[in-house]
XYZ file of C-alpha atoms in Angstrom:
40
model
C 104.223 110.011 -161.671
C 107.528 110.018 -159.807
C 106.340 112.618 -157.275
C 103.238 110.515 -156.514
C 105.452 107.472 -155.940
C 107.665 109.510 -153.586
C 104.641 110.681 -151.617
C 103.404 107.111 -151.294
C 106.786 105.974 -149.954
C 106.848 108.891 -147.523
C 103.339 107.970 -146.329
C 104.456 104.409 -145.604
C 107.432 105.753 -143.655
C 105.161 108.005 -141.591
C 102.901 105.032 -140.842
C 105.790 102.789 -139.788
C 107.532 105.448 -137.671
C 105.043 105.498 -134.741
C 105.254 101.715 -134.361
C 109.060 101.958 -134.269
C 108.865 104.698 -131.632
C 106.466 102.719 -129.432
C 108.697 99.662 -129.748
C 111.684 101.802 -128.707
C 109.784 103.146 -125.667
C 108.815 99.606 -124.649
C 112.454 98.509 -124.921
C 113.620 101.464 -122.799
C 110.963 100.678 -120.165
C 112.132 97.056 -120.020
C 115.752 98.193 -119.661
C 114.820 100.550 -116.797
C 112.888 97.790 -115.022
C 115.793 95.342 -115.264
C 118.243 98.010 -114.003
C 115.993 98.809 -111.037
C 115.664 95.091 -110.253
C 119.451 94.747 -110.277
C 119.852 97.637 -107.824
C 117.128 96.293 -105.517
């Protein structure tokens, strides 16, 4: 039973990871845009 519970938790982590990564990429893109605007 414990191993099944672990797998379920791991599955939720795997599902939530991509959304975190995309959010991180969006944040980095916004940072780059603001930096470029400051230099222009």
